[in-house]
Structures are given as C-alpha cells and as structure tokens.
PDB file of C-alpha atoms in Angstrom:
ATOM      1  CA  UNK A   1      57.725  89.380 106.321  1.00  0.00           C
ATOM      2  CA  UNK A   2      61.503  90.733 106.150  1.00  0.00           C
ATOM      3  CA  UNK A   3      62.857  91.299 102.905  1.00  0.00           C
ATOM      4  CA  UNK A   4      65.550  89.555 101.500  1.00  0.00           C
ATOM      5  CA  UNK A   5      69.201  91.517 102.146  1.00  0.00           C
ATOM      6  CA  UNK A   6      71.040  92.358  99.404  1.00  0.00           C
ATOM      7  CA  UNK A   7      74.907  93.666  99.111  1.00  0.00           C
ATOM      8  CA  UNK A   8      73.411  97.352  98.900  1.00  0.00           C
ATOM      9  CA  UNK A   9      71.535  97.107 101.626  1.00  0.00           C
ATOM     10  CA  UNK A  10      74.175  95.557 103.659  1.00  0.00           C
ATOM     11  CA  UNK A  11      76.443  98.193 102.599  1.00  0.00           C
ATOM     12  CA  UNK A  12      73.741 100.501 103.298  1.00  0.00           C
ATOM     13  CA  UNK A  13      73.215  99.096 107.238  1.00  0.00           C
ATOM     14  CA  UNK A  14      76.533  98.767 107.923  1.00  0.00           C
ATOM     15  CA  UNK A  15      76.974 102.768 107.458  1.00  0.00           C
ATOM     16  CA  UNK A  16      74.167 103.022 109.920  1.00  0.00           C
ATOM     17  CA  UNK A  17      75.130 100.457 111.871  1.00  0.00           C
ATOM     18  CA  UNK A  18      78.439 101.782 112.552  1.00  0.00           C
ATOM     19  CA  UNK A  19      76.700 105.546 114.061  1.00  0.00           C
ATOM     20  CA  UNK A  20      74.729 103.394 116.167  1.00  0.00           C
ATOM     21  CA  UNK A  21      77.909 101.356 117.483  1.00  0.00           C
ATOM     22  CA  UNK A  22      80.069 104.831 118.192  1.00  0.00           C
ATOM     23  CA  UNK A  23      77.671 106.447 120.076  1.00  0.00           C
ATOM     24  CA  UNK A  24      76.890 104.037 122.215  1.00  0.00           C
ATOM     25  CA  UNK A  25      78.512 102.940 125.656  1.00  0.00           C
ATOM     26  CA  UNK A  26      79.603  99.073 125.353  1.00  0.00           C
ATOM     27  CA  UNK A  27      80.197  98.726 129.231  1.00  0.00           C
ATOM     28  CA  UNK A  28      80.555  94.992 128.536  1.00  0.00           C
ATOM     29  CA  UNK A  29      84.009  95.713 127.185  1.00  0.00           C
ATOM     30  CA  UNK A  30      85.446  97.995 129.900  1.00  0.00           C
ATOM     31  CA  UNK A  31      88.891  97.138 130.329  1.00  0.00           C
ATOM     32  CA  UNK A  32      89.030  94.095 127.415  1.00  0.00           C
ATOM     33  CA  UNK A  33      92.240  94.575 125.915  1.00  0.00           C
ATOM     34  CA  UNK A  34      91.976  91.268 123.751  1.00  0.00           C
ATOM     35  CA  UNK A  35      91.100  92.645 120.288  1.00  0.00           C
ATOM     36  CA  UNK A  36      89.614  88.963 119.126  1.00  0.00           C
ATOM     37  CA  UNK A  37      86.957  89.354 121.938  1.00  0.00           C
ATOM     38  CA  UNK A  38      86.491  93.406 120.681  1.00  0.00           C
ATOM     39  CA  UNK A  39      86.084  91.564 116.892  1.00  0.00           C
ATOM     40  CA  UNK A  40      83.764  89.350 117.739  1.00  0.00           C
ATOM     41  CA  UNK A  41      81.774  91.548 119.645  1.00  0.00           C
ATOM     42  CA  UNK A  42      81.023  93.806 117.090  1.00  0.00           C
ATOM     43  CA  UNK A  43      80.765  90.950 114.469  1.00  0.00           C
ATOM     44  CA  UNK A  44      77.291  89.393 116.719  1.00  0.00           C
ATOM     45  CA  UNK A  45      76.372  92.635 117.106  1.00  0.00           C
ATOM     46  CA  UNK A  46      76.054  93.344 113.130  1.00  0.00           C
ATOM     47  CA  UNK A  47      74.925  90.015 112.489  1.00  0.00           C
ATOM     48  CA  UNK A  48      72.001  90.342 114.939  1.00  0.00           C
ATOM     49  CA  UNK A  49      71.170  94.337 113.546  1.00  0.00           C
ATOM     50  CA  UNK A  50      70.820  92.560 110.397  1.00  0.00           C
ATOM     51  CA  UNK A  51      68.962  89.500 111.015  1.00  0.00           C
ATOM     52  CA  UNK A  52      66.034  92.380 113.030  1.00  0.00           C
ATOM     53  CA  UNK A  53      65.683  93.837 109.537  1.00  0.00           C
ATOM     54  CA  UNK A  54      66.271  91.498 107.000  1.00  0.00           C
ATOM     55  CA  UNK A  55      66.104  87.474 105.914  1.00  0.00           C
ATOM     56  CA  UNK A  56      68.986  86.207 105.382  1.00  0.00           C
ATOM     57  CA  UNK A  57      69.090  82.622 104.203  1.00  0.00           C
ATOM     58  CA  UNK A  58      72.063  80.893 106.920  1.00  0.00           C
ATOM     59  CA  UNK A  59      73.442  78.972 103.799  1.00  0.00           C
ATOM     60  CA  UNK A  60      76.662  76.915 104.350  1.00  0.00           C
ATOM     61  CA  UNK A  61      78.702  77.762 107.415  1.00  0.00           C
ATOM     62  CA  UNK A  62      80.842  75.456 106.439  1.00  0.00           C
ATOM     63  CA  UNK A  63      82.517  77.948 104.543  1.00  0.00           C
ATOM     64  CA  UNK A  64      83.861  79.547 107.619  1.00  0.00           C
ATOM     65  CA  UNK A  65      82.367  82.689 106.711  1.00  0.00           C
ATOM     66  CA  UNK A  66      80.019  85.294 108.627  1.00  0.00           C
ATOM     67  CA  UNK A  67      77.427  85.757 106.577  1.00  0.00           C
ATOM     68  CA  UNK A  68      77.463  82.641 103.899  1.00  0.00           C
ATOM     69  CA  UNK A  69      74.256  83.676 102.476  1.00  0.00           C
ATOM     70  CA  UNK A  70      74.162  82.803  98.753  1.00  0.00           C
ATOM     71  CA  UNK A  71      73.127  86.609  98.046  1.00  0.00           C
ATOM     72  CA  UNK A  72      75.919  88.159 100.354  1.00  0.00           C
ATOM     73  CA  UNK A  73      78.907  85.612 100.567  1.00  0.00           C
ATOM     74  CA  UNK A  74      80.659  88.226 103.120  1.00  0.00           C
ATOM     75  CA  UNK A  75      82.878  87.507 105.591  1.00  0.00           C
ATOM     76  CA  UNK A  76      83.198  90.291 108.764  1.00  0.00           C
ATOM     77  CA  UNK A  77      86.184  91.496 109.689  1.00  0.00           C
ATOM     78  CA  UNK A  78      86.621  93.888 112.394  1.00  0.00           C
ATOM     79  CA  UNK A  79      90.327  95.243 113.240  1.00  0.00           C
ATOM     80  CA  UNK A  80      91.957  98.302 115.461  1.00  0.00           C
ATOM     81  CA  UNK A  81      93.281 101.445 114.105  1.00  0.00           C
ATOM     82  CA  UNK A  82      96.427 101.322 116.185  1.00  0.00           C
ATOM     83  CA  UNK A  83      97.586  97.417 113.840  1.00  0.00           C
ATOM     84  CA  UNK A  84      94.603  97.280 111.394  1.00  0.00           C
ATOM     85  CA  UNK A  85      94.950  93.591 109.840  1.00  0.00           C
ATOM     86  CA  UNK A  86      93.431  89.846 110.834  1.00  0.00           C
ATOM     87  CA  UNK A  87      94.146  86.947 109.642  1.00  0.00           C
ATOM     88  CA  UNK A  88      92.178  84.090 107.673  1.00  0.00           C
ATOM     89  CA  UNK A  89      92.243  80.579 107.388  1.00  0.00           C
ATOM     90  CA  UNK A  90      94.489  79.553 104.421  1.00  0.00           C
ATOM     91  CA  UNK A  91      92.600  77.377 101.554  1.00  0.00           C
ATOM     92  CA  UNK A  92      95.034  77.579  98.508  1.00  0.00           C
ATOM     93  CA  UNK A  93      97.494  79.585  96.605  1.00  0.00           C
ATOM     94  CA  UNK A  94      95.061  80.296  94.486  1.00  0.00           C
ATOM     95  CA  UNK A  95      93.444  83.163  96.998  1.00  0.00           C
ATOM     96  CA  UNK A  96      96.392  85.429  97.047  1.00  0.00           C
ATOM     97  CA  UNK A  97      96.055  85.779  92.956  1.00  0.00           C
ATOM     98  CA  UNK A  98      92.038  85.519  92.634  1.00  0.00           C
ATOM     99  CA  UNK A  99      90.526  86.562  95.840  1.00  0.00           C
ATOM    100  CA  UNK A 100      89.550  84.930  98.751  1.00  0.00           C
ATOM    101  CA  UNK A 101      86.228  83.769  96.785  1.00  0.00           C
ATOM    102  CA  UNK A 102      84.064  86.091  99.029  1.00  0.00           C
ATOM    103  CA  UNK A 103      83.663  89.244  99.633  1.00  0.00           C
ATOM    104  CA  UNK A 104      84.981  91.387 102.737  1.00  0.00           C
ATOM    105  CA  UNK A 105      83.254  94.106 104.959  1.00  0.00           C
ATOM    106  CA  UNK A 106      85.833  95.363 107.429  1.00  0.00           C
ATOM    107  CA  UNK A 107      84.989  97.549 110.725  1.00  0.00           C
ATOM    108  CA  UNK A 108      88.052  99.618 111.831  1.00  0.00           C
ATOM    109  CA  UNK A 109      87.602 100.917 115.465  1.00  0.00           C
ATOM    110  CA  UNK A 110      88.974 102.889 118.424  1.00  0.00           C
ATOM    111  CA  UNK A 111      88.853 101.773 121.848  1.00  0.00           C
ATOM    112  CA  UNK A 112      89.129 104.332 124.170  1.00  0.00           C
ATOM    113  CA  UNK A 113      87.610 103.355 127.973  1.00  0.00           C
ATOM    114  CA  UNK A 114      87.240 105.289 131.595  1.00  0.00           C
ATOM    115  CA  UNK A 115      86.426 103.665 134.350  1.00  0.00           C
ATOM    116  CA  UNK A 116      82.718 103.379 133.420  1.00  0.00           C
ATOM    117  CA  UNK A 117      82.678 103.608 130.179  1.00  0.00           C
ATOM    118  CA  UNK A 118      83.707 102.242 126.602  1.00  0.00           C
ATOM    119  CA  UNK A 119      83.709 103.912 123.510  1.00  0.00           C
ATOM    120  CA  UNK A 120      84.363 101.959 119.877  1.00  0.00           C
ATOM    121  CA  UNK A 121      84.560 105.004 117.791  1.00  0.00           C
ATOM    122  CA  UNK A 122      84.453 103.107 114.234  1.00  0.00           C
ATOM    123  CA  UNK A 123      86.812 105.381 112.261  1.00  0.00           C
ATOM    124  CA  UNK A 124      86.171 103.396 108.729  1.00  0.00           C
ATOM    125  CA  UNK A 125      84.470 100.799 107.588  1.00  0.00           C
ATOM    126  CA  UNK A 126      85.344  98.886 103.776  1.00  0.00           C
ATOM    127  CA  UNK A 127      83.224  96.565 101.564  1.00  0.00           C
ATOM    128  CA  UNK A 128      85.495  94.607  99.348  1.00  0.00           C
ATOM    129  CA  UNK A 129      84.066  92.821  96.392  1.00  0.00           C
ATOM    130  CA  UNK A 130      85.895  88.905  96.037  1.00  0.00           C
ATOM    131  CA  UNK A 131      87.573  89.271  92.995  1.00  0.00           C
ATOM    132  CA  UNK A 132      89.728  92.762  94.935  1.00  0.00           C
ATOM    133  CA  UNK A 133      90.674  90.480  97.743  1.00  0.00           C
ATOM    134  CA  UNK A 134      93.922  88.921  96.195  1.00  0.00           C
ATOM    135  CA  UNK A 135      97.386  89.992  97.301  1.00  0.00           C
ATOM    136  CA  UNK A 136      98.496  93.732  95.514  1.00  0.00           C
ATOM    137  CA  UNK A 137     102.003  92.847  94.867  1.00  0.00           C
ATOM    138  CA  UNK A 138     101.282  90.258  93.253  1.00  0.00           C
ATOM    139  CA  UNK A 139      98.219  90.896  90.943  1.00  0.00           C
ATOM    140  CA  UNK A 140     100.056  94.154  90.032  1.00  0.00           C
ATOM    141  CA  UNK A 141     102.909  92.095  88.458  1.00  0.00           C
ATOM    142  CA  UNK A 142     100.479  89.496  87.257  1.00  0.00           C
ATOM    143  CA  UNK A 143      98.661  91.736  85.110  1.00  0.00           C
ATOM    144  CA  UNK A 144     102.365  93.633  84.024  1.00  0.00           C
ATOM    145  CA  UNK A 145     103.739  90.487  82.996  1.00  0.00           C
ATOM    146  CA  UNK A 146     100.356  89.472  81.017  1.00  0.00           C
ATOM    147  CA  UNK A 147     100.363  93.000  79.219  1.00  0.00           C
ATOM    148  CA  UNK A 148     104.355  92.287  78.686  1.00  0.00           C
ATOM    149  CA  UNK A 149     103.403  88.898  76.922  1.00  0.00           C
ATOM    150  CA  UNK A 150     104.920  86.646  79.576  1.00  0.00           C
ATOM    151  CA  UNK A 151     104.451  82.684  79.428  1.00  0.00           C
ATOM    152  CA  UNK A 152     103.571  80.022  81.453  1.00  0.00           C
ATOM    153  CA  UNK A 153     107.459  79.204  82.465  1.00  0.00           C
ATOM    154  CA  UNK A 154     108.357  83.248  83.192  1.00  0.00           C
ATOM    155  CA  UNK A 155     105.076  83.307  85.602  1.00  0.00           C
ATOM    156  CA  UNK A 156     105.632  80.232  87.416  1.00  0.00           C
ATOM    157  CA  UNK A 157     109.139  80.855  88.348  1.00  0.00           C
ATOM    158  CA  UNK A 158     107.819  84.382  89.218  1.00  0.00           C
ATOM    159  CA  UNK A 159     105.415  82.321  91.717  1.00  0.00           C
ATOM    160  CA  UNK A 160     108.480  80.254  92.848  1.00  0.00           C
ATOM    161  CA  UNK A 161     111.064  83.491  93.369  1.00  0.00           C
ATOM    162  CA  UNK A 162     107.618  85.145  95.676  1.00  0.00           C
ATOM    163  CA  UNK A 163     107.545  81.825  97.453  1.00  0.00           C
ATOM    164  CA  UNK A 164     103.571  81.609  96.670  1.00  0.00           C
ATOM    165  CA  UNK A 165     102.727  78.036  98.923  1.00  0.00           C
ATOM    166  CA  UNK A 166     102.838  75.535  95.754  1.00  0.00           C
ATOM    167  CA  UNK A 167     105.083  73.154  94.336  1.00  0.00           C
ATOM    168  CA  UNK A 168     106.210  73.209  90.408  1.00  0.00           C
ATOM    169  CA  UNK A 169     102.797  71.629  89.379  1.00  0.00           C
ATOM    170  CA  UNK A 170     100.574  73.821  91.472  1.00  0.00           C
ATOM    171  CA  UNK A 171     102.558  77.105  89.695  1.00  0.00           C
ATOM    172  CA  UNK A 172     102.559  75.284  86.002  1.00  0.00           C
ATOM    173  CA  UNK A 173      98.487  75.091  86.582  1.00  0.00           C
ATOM    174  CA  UNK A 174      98.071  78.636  88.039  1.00  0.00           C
ATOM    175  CA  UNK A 175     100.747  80.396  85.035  1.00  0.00           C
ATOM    176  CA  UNK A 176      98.277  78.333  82.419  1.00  0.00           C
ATOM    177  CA  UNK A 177      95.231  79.642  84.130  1.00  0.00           C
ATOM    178  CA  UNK A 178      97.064  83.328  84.435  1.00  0.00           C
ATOM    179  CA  UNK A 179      97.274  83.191  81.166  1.00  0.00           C
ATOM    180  CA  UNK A 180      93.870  82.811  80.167  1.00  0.00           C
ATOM    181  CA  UNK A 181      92.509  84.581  82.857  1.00  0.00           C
ATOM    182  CA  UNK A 182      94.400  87.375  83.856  1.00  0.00           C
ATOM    183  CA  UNK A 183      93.501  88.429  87.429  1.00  0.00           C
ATOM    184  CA  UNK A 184      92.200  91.620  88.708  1.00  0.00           C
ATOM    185  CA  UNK A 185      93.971  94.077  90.366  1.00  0.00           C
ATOM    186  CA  UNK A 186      93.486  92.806  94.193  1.00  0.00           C
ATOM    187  CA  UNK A 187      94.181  95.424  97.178  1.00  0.00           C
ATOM    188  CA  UNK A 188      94.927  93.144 100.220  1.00  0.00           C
ATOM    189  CA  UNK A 189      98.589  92.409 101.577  1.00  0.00           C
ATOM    190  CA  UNK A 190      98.582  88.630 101.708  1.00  0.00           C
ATOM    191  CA  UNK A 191     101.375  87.034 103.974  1.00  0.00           C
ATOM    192  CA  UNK A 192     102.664  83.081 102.947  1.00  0.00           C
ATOM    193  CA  UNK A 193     101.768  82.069 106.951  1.00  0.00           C
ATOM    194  CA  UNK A 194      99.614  78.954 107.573  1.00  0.00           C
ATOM    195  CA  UNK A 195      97.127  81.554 108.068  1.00  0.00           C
ATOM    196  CA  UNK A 196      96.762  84.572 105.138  1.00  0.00           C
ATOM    197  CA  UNK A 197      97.366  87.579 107.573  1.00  0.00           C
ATOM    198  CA  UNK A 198      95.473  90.578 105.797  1.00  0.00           C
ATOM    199  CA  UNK A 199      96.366  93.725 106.262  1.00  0.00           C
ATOM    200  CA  UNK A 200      93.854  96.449 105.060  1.00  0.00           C
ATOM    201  CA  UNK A 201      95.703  99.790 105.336  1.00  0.00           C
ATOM    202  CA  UNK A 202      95.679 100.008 101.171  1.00  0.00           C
ATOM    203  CA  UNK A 203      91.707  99.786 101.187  1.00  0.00           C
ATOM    204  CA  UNK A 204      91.193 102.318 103.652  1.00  0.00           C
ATOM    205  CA  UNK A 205      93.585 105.088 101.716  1.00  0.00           C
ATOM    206  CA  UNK A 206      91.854 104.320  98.608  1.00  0.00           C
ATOM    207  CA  UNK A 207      89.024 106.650  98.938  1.00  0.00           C
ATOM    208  CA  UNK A 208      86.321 105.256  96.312  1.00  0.00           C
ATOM    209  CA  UNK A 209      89.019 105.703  93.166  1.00  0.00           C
ATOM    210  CA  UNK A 210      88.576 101.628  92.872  1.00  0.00           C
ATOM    211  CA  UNK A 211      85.179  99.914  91.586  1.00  0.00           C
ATOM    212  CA  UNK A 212      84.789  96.705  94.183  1.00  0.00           C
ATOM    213  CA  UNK A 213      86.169  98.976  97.227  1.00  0.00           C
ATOM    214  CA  UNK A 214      83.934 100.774  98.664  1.00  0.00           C
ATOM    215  CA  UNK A 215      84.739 103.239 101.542  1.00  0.00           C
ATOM    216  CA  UNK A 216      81.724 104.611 103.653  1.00  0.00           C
ATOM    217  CA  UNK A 217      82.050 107.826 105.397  1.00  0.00           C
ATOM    218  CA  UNK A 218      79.306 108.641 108.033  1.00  0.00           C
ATOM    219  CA  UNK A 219      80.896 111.351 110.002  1.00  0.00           C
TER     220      UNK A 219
END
C-alpha cells in the first residue's frame, strides 16, 4: 500500500524529481516554443512521479488547483528562466494581502534543443507556504502601518491609492480585518489584472533566509 504524501515528502520528491527531469531527453518537446505546453508538461509529469510513490487523496478539483489534496493544498507552477512568472485565476482582493489560500511549488527551467534533442535544465525549484503567497509591496506596508498604529480609514484609503480590486466596503472590511489580523510578510509580486500575474524572481533570490520559502538546491 503507498503511503500517504506529506508536504516533506513532496518537497523531498520534487528535489529528486527535478535531477531526473534535467538529465533526461524530452524529445516530445523538440522545437515547442509555447511555454504553457512546456508548463504543463512538466506539471503531468510530477503529478504522475508522485502518484507511482505515494496516495494522494484527489480531493476537490474544483479548487483549480494541482494537487487539492487536503494534506498538500499545492498548486504547480512551472515558469522559464528567461520571464519567470504565470499567472492565476483571480478569486478576491483578499489574496494579494493573505495568500492565495494554498501553497505554491514552482519549477524554473531552461530549454535549450538541437535537432534531436531537448534539454529542461531545471535551474530552481521553490515551495511556498499559503500564508507567503500575498503581494510584497503590499504586506510590507501592511505590517509598517500596523506597527505605526494605523486605523481602519488610513488602511483603506491605502487600499484605494494601490488600486487593490474593491470598492469602499470591500477595503472598510479588509482595514477591520488588517487590524486584527495583521498579515504576514508575503513574497509574490501580485498584478491588479483579471488574472493575478505572479512573478517569482523575489523567492528565488531569497536563499532559505525566510521560514515558508523554501529553496532546493540539487546541483
């Protein structure tokens, strides 16, 4: 019987997973240049290295994420050096100041191909814990503010002048809840598109120095 997966063995696989990828020769993507087909490549490919292993319960997938197992709740993102970001369907303001509500694993590759041949050389790979997914900028002047003993009407119009998608009840409810709860220092770049567009380059510089961002280094 497999044994259940848990975050530490996913981080655990996906280090090993990731030596397995680079050295080998993925001749079905000779010549793709369209990096959502690369992403999701690489995405089945971890999914099924971990489902040989391990039971993973398939939870909701409503959720829209990769692996919605109640134990993991971990979405896979997989993005080229050369523009490393993606983008993710947009639920609420709410995710830019407390995190996407699950946590991230992200694959960062290089394609390099020759006429019979494809190399993904995975240059670094990131686990991010949920409550580090929020935007940087603003968490960082969340928490100031909070230390600087801010109320509810300086941090909504803060939300207003950073255009954070809302309207003057939606900010009066997140400043109350701000408050209260102050948020944790997230490390994502969160854009205000239809779509969050989620640039990682912050995560991959941080080098360990952050509890809930975990860099893995294999080479």
């Amino acid at each position: 019987m497999k044994p259940q997966i848990t975050i530490k063995d996913l981080t655990h696989e996906a280090k090993k997973f990731c030596e397995k990828m680079t050295s080998k020769n993925h001749k079905e993507l000779i010549g793709v240049t369209d990096g959502k087909a690369v992403g999701t490549y690489v995405e089945h490919c971890f999914q099924n290295y971990l489902s040989e292993k391990y039971f993973i319960q398939s939870g909701n997938s409503a959720k829209g994420i990769d692996i919605p197992d109640p134990y993991i709740n971990t979405d896979i993102k997989v993005t080229s050096i050369t523009q490393p970001q993606s983008s993710c369907p947009f639920k609420s303001a709410r995710q830019k100041i407390y995190g996407l509500g699950y946590n991230l694993i992200v694959f960062v590759y290089e394609k390099i191909d020759t006429f019979d041949c494809c190399r993904l050389n995975f240059v670094n790979c990131t686990f991010i814990e949920a409550d580090r997914t929020a935007d940087y900028t603003i968490t960082k002047r969340l928490i100031e503010m909070c230390k600087d003993g801010a109320n509810e009407e300086d941090i909504s119009a803060f939300l207003s002048d950073k255009n954070v998608p809302g309207d003057e009840i939606i900010y009066q409810n997140l400043a109350m809840e701000i408050i209260k709860n102050v948020p944790k220092q997230g490390y994502l770049t969160i854009s205000n598109a239809l779509q969050w567009r989620l640039q990682y380059k912050r995560v991959i510089s941080l080098e360990n120095t952050v509890k809930g961002v975990v860099n893995f280094d294999w080479k």
